[in-house]
mmCIF file with all atom_site columns, C-alpha atoms in Angstrom:
data_model
loop_
_atom_site.group_PDB
_atom_site.id
_atom_site.type_symbol
_atom_site.label_atom_id
_atom_site.label_alt_id
_atom_site.label_comp_id
_atom_site.label_asym_id
_atom_site.label_entity_id
_atom_site.label_seq_id
_atom_site.pdbx_PDB_ins_code
_atom_site.Cartn_x
_atom_site.Cartn_y
_atom_site.Cartn_z
_atom_site.occupancy
_atom_site.B_iso_or_equiv
_atom_site.pdbx_formal_charge
_atom_site.auth_seq_id
_atom_site.auth_comp_id
_atom_site.auth_asym_id
_atom_site.auth_atom_id
_atom_site.pdbx_PDB_model_num
ATOM 1  C CA . MET A 1 1  ? 13.159 -5.694 -28.305 1.00 0.00 ? 1  MET A CA 1
ATOM 2  C CA . ARG A 1 2  ? 13.797 -2.608 -26.193 1.00 0.00 ? 2  ARG A CA 1
ATOM 3  C CA . HIS A 1 3  ? 10.183 -2.667 -25.059 1.00 0.00 ? 3  HIS A CA 1
ATOM 4  C CA . VAL A 1 4  ? 10.554 -6.235 -23.809 1.00 0.00 ? 4  VAL A CA 1
ATOM 5  C CA . TYR A 1 5  ? 13.597 -5.277 -21.700 1.00 0.00 ? 5  TYR A CA 1
ATOM 6  C CA . ALA A 1 6  ? 11.748 -2.264 -20.305 1.00 0.00 ? 6  ALA A CA 1
ATOM 7  C CA . ILE A 1 7  ? 8.715  -4.368 -19.380 1.00 0.00 ? 7  ILE A CA 1
ATOM 8  C CA . VAL A 1 8  ? 10.850 -7.077 -17.754 1.00 0.00 ? 8  VAL A CA 1
ATOM 9  C CA . THR A 1 9  ? 12.778 -4.442 -15.787 1.00 0.00 ? 9  THR A CA 1
ATOM 10 C CA . LEU A 1 10 ? 9.588  -2.749 -14.607 1.00 0.00 ? 10 LEU A CA 1
ATOM 11 C CA . LEU A 1 11 ? 8.074  -6.083 -13.569 1.00 0.00 ? 11 LEU A CA 1
ATOM 12 C CA . ALA A 1 12 ? 11.229 -6.986 -11.632 1.00 0.00 ? 12 ALA A CA 1
ATOM 13 C CA . LEU A 1 13 ? 11.228 -3.623 -9.842  1.00 0.00 ? 13 LEU A CA 1
ATOM 14 C CA . ALA A 1 14 ? 7.535  -3.969 -9.050  1.00 0.00 ? 14 ALA A CA 1
ATOM 15 C CA . GLY A 1 15 ? 8.174  -7.443 -7.616  1.00 0.00 ? 15 GLY A CA 1
ATOM 16 C CA . ILE A 1 16 ? 11.033 -6.201 -5.452  1.00 0.00 ? 16 ILE A CA 1
ATOM 17 C CA . PHE A 1 17 ? 8.974  -3.242 -4.246  1.00 0.00 ? 17 PHE A CA 1
ATOM 18 C CA . SER A 1 18 ? 5.914  -5.347 -3.419  1.00 0.00 ? 18 SER A CA 1
ATOM 19 C CA . ASP A 1 19 ? 8.058  -7.906 -1.572  1.00 0.00 ? 19 ASP A CA 1
ATOM 20 C CA . HIS A 1 20 ? 9.684  -5.136 0.450   1.00 0.00 ? 20 HIS A CA 1
ATOM 21 C CA . ILE A 1 21 ? 6.375  -3.499 1.331   1.00 0.00 ? 21 ILE A CA 1
ATOM 22 C CA . THR A 1 22 ? 4.621  -6.720 2.338   1.00 0.00 ? 22 THR A CA 1
ATOM 23 C CA . SER A 1 23 ? 7.454  -8.223 4.403   1.00 0.00 ? 23 SER A CA 1
ATOM 24 C CA . PRO A 1 24 ? 7.133  -7.905 8.181   1.00 0.00 ? 24 PRO A CA 1
ATOM 25 C CA . SER A 1 25 ? 9.557  -5.685 9.998   1.00 0.00 ? 25 SER A CA 1
ATOM 26 C CA . ILE A 1 26 ? 12.311 -7.361 12.005  1.00 0.00 ? 26 ILE A CA 1
ATOM 27 C CA . GLY A 1 27 ? 12.082 -5.095 15.007  1.00 0.00 ? 27 GLY A CA 1
ATOM 28 C CA . ARG A 1 28 ? 11.037 -1.799 16.379  1.00 0.00 ? 28 ARG A CA 1
ATOM 29 C CA . ALA A 1 29 ? 12.119 1.637  15.333  1.00 0.00 ? 29 ALA A CA 1
ATOM 30 C CA . VAL A 1 30 ? 15.451 2.701  16.794  1.00 0.00 ? 30 VAL A CA 1
ATOM 31 C CA . SER A 1 31 ? 15.735 5.906  18.775  1.00 0.00 ? 31 SER A CA 1
ATOM 32 C CA . PRO A 1 32 ? 18.912 7.888  19.502  1.00 0.00 ? 32 PRO A CA 1
ATOM 33 C CA . GLN A 1 33 ? 18.520 7.129  23.229  1.00 0.00 ? 33 GLN A CA 1
ATOM 34 C CA . ASP A 1 34 ? 19.257 3.462  22.493  1.00 0.00 ? 34 ASP A CA 1
ATOM 35 C CA . PHE A 1 35 ? 22.845 4.462  21.674  1.00 0.00 ? 35 PHE A CA 1
ATOM 36 C CA . ALA A 1 36 ? 23.416 6.871  24.555  1.00 0.00 ? 36 ALA A CA 1
ATOM 37 C CA . GLY A 1 37 ? 26.497 5.051  25.900  1.00 0.00 ? 37 GLY A CA 1
ATOM 38 C CA . ALA A 1 38 ? 27.844 3.891  22.566  1.00 0.00 ? 38 ALA A CA 1
ATOM 39 C CA . CYS A 1 39 ? 30.803 5.145  20.568  1.00 0.00 ? 39 CYS A CA 1
ATOM 40 C CA . ALA A 1 40 ? 30.014 3.433  17.293  1.00 0.00 ? 40 ALA A CA 1
ATOM 41 C CA . PRO A 1 41 ? 26.876 4.010  15.207  1.00 0.00 ? 41 PRO A CA 1
ATOM 42 C CA . CYS A 1 42 ? 26.124 0.283  15.480  1.00 0.00 ? 42 CYS A CA 1
ATOM 43 C CA . GLY A 1 43 ? 25.754 0.611  19.251  1.00 0.00 ? 43 GLY A CA 1
ATOM 44 C CA . ALA A 1 44 ? 28.994 -1.079 20.246  1.00 0.00 ? 44 ALA A CA 1
ATOM 45 C CA . PRO A 1 45 ? 30.272 0.011  23.654  1.00 0.00 ? 45 PRO A CA 1
ATOM 46 C CA . CYS A 1 46 ? 33.424 2.075  23.960  1.00 0.00 ? 46 CYS A CA 1
ATOM 47 C CA . PRO A 1 47 ? 36.488 -0.042 24.753  1.00 0.00 ? 47 PRO A CA 1
ATOM 48 C CA . SER A 1 48 ? 37.726 2.656  27.165  1.00 0.00 ? 48 SER A CA 1
ATOM 49 C CA . LYS A 1 49 ? 34.560 2.395  29.290  1.00 0.00 ? 49 LYS A CA 1
ATOM 50 C CA . LYS A 1 50 ? 35.024 -1.303 30.114  1.00 0.00 ? 50 LYS A CA 1
#
């Protein structure tokens, strides 16, 4: 029974990996210059600069 669980787990991981690899990217690569005037890592502007 342990072998069945191992096979099912490996097949699930392989499915997740193949889906991740074959899915199109949602945008371009982000460079540090894109956040030059931002305070937060998400790129939000600083409240004090408004």
